[in-house]
Short mmCIF file of C-alpha atoms in Angstrom, two decimals:
data_model
loop_
_atom_site.label_atom_id
_atom_site.label_comp_id
_atom_site.label_asym_id
_atom_site.label_seq_id
_atom_site.Cartn_x
_atom_site.Cartn_y
_atom_site.Cartn_z
CA TRP A 1 102.22 36.95 109.87
CA LEU A 2 99.14 39.20 108.55
CA ASP A 3 97.18 40.27 111.65
CA VAL A 4 93.76 39.63 109.97
CA SER A 5 91.11 37.07 110.72
CA VAL A 6 90.32 35.90 107.30
CA GLY A 7 93.97 34.67 106.32
CA GLY A 8 95.06 31.45 106.18
CA SER A 9 95.50 28.69 103.93
CA SER A 10 93.61 26.76 101.38
CA VAL A 11 93.96 23.31 99.83
CA VAL A 12 92.42 22.59 96.14
CA ALA A 13 92.53 18.62 95.08
CA VAL A 14 91.55 17.48 91.41
CA ALA A 15 90.91 13.94 90.91
CA LYS A 16 88.65 11.78 88.52
CA ASP A 17 86.04 11.34 91.20
CA GLN A 18 84.89 13.37 94.29
CA ALA A 19 85.95 10.43 96.98
CA LYS A 20 89.66 10.88 95.77
CA ALA A 21 89.43 14.42 95.64
CA ASP A 22 87.98 15.02 99.04
CA GLN A 23 90.53 12.38 100.50
CA TYR A 24 93.35 14.29 99.04
CA ALA A 25 92.37 17.32 100.18
CA LYS A 26 92.03 16.29 103.68
CA GLU A 27 95.26 14.57 103.60
CA LEU A 28 96.95 18.10 102.52
CA ALA A 29 95.05 19.72 104.86
CA ALA A 30 96.00 17.95 107.85
CA GLY A 31 99.66 18.06 106.90
CA LEU A 32 99.48 21.82 106.67
CA TYR A 33 97.70 22.17 110.19
CA ALA A 34 100.21 19.76 111.77
CA MET A 35 102.92 22.06 110.35
CA ARG A 36 101.16 25.06 111.69
CA HIS A 37 103.53 26.37 114.39
CA GLU A 38 106.66 26.18 111.46
CA PHE A 39 105.53 29.10 109.66
CA LYS A 40 105.58 30.92 112.51
CA CYS A 41 108.24 33.48 112.55
CA GLU A 42 110.19 35.59 115.08
CA LEU A 43 109.76 39.65 114.30
CA TYR A 44 111.83 42.32 115.60
CA GLU A 45 111.47 46.16 116.09
CA ILE A 46 113.28 48.20 113.75
CA ASP A 47 115.57 49.64 116.43
CA ASP A 48 116.43 45.86 117.34
CA ILE A 49 117.30 44.97 113.83
CA ILE A 50 119.63 48.29 113.22
CA ARG A 51 121.17 47.15 116.79
CA ILE A 52 121.88 43.71 115.30
CA ALA A 53 123.57 45.05 112.50
CA GLU A 54 125.51 47.29 114.46
CA ASN A 55 126.93 44.66 116.52
CA ASN A 56 127.18 42.04 113.57
CA LYS A 57 130.48 40.37 113.05
CA SER A 58 129.74 37.75 110.71
CA GLY A 59 131.08 39.43 107.41
CA LYS A 60 127.31 39.23 106.17
CA PRO A 61 124.65 42.01 105.64
CA VAL A 62 121.52 41.78 107.98
CA ILE A 63 118.83 41.74 105.99
CA CYS A 64 115.56 43.96 107.34
CA ASN A 65 112.42 42.90 105.55
CA ASP A 66 110.19 45.69 105.66
CA PHE A 67 107.13 43.43 104.30
CA ALA A 68 104.56 46.08 105.56
CA ASP A 69 105.73 47.91 102.42
CA SER A 70 106.15 44.86 100.10
CA SER A 71 106.08 46.01 96.37
CA ASN A 72 105.03 42.19 95.68
CA ALA A 73 101.93 42.43 97.69
CA GLY A 74 100.84 45.87 96.02
CA ALA A 75 102.33 48.21 98.47
CA ALA A 76 103.79 51.85 97.28
CA GLY A 77 107.18 51.52 98.21
CA ASP A 78 107.51 54.79 99.96
CA SER A 79 108.03 54.04 103.49
CA VAL A 80 111.01 55.46 105.15
CA GLU A 81 110.28 54.08 108.56
CA VAL A 82 113.69 52.21 108.78
CA LEU A 83 115.74 55.30 107.89
CA GLU A 84 113.78 57.26 110.20
CA ARG A 85 114.93 54.97 112.77
CA ILE A 86 118.61 55.38 111.71
CA ILE A 87 118.51 58.84 111.69
CA ALA A 88 116.79 59.12 114.74
CA LEU A 89 119.36 56.70 116.66
CA GLU A 90 122.37 58.66 115.12
CA SER A 91 123.48 55.34 113.84
CA ASP A 92 126.54 54.77 111.86
CA ILE A 93 126.29 51.68 110.34
CA SER A 94 125.99 51.08 106.64
CA GLY A 95 122.37 50.61 105.25
CA LEU A 96 121.67 50.20 101.92
CA ILE A 97 117.59 51.27 101.43
CA TYR A 98 115.33 51.45 98.56
CA VAL A 99 112.18 54.22 98.25
CA ASN A 100 110.39 55.36 95.63
CA ASP A 101 109.45 59.16 95.52
CA GLY A 102 109.15 60.58 92.28
CA PRO A 103 108.81 64.23 93.69
CA PHE A 104 111.97 63.70 95.60
CA ILE A 105 113.78 62.78 92.69
CA ASP A 106 112.78 66.04 91.01
CA LYS A 107 114.27 68.33 93.59
CA CYS A 108 117.94 66.17 93.44
CA VAL A 109 117.67 66.62 89.64
CA GLU A 110 117.27 70.48 89.88
CA LEU A 111 120.10 70.62 92.06
CA GLY A 112 122.40 68.06 90.48
CA VAL A 113 125.31 65.67 91.81
CA GLY A 114 127.39 66.51 94.66
CA LYS A 115 125.18 68.85 96.08
CA THR A 116 123.01 68.66 99.39
CA ILE A 117 119.53 68.32 99.66
CA LYS A 118 117.18 69.07 102.77
CA ALA A 119 113.95 67.68 101.99
CA PRO A 120 111.11 65.66 103.24
CA LEU A 121 111.40 61.95 101.46
CA GLY A 122 109.10 59.23 101.26
CA ALA A 123 105.61 58.56 102.08
CA PHE A 124 104.26 60.92 98.86
CA LYS A 125 101.83 57.89 98.00
CA SER A 126 100.95 56.30 101.18
CA LYS A 127 100.37 59.41 103.29
CA ASN A 128 97.52 58.03 105.59
CA LEU A 129 100.18 54.93 106.62
CA TYR A 130 103.63 56.38 106.71
CA THR A 131 105.19 59.98 107.70
CA PRO A 132 107.90 61.58 105.82
CA VAL A 133 111.51 61.93 107.09
CA GLU A 134 113.45 65.25 106.53
CA VAL A 135 116.79 64.16 105.49
CA GLU A 136 120.04 66.04 104.81
CA ALA A 137 121.83 64.19 101.91
CA LYS A 138 124.37 64.11 99.80
CA ILE A 139 123.29 63.54 96.18
CA LYS A 140 125.61 60.69 94.98
CA ALA A 141 124.29 59.83 91.42
CA ILE A 142 121.49 60.56 88.99
CA TYR A 143 120.43 57.23 86.68
CA ASP A 144 117.93 56.57 83.75
CA GLY A 145 116.44 53.75 85.79
CA LEU A 146 116.75 50.89 83.20
CA MET A 147 117.74 47.79 84.85
CA THR A 148 117.59 43.97 84.14
CA PHE A 149 116.66 41.56 86.86
CA SER A 150 118.48 37.97 87.36
CA ASN A 151 115.83 36.34 85.64
CA GLY A 152 115.99 38.58 82.43
CA VAL A 153 113.38 40.92 83.30
CA GLN A 154 113.86 44.49 82.06
CA ILE A 155 112.61 47.08 84.31
CA ASN A 156 112.32 50.93 83.83
CA MET A 157 112.21 52.38 87.12
CA GLY A 158 112.32 56.07 85.67
CA VAL A 159 114.75 58.97 86.53
CA SER A 160 116.36 57.75 89.88
CA VAL A 161 118.86 58.98 92.18
CA VAL A 162 121.29 57.86 94.93
CA ILE A 163 121.71 59.89 98.02
CA GLN A 164 123.62 59.47 101.39
CA VAL A 165 122.18 59.89 104.36
CA ARG A 166 124.77 59.40 107.47
CA ASN A 167 126.42 56.38 106.20
CA THR A 168 123.34 54.95 104.59
CA ILE A 169 122.78 54.75 100.69
CA VAL A 170 119.37 55.33 99.48
CA VAL A 171 118.00 54.26 96.27
CA VAL A 172 114.92 56.55 95.38
CA THR A 173 113.26 55.79 92.12
CA HIS A 174 110.25 57.33 90.00
CA GLU A 175 108.59 54.14 89.31
CA HIS A 176 108.23 51.37 91.75
CA CYS A 177 109.43 47.47 91.16
CA MET A 178 110.53 44.25 93.04
CA THR A 179 112.97 45.03 95.47
CA GLY A 180 114.28 41.18 96.12
CA ASP A 181 116.64 40.87 93.74
CA PRO A 182 120.15 41.92 94.52
CA ARG A 183 120.64 43.50 90.84
CA LEU A 184 118.07 46.30 92.09
CA TYR A 185 121.14 47.81 94.01
CA ARG A 186 123.98 46.51 92.13
CA SER A 187 122.80 48.16 88.92
CA PHE A 188 122.96 51.57 90.85
CA GLY A 189 126.60 50.66 91.53
CA TYR A 190 126.45 49.20 94.88
CA ASP A 191 126.62 45.23 96.11
CA PRO A 192 124.57 44.27 99.09
CA CYS A 193 127.35 42.17 100.68
CA ASP A 194 129.36 45.20 101.55
CA PHE A 195 126.76 46.91 103.74
CA ASP A 196 125.89 46.24 107.21
CA MET A 197 122.20 46.30 106.82
CA VAL A 198 120.10 45.80 103.54
CA VAL A 199 116.26 46.74 103.22
CA VAL A 200 114.18 44.62 101.19
CA LYS A 201 110.62 45.60 100.97
CA ALA A 202 109.06 42.02 100.30
CA CYS A 203 105.71 39.82 101.03
CA THR A 204 108.08 36.92 101.87
#
């Protein structure tokens, strides 16, 4: 799904002699090439995913993978493209979104829980890639940002806040982290299963 000409797959084979290594490498490469169409996935515009979530009757959340802002691939985690579209469409879906934005948190801490904040959110690191979105949000909670993932890895995201924009809950952290573990949201008191749409920032 990467739009780069140098992207592709590689095969490395190790054997006791060169002929065997060559044979296995060619067999693996041929098998991979034969499967190439199976790796293609259908991509959607953000608006389309929001509409799917609005009309979803399955009882399960729609997962929106914002892979352009993948923490696993080195991105900053400060994209608010999905939130911007929710606001622009005036959508009432219950969304669950993660954003990395330390300066925004500092303003929330200064105001306090229960107050309303009007300020730009997001794109504080990736200014050349994204645009901040102006939010009017209720400050729901402030946390220390300490949590443990399902695999036992302990994470310190620094002071973090939870805000509500329309019906969407946004978890904002000082430090960026992996976002594929449901405990990211559960540690802040929100179960992804309870939402119409959950945003994950992952490269896979």
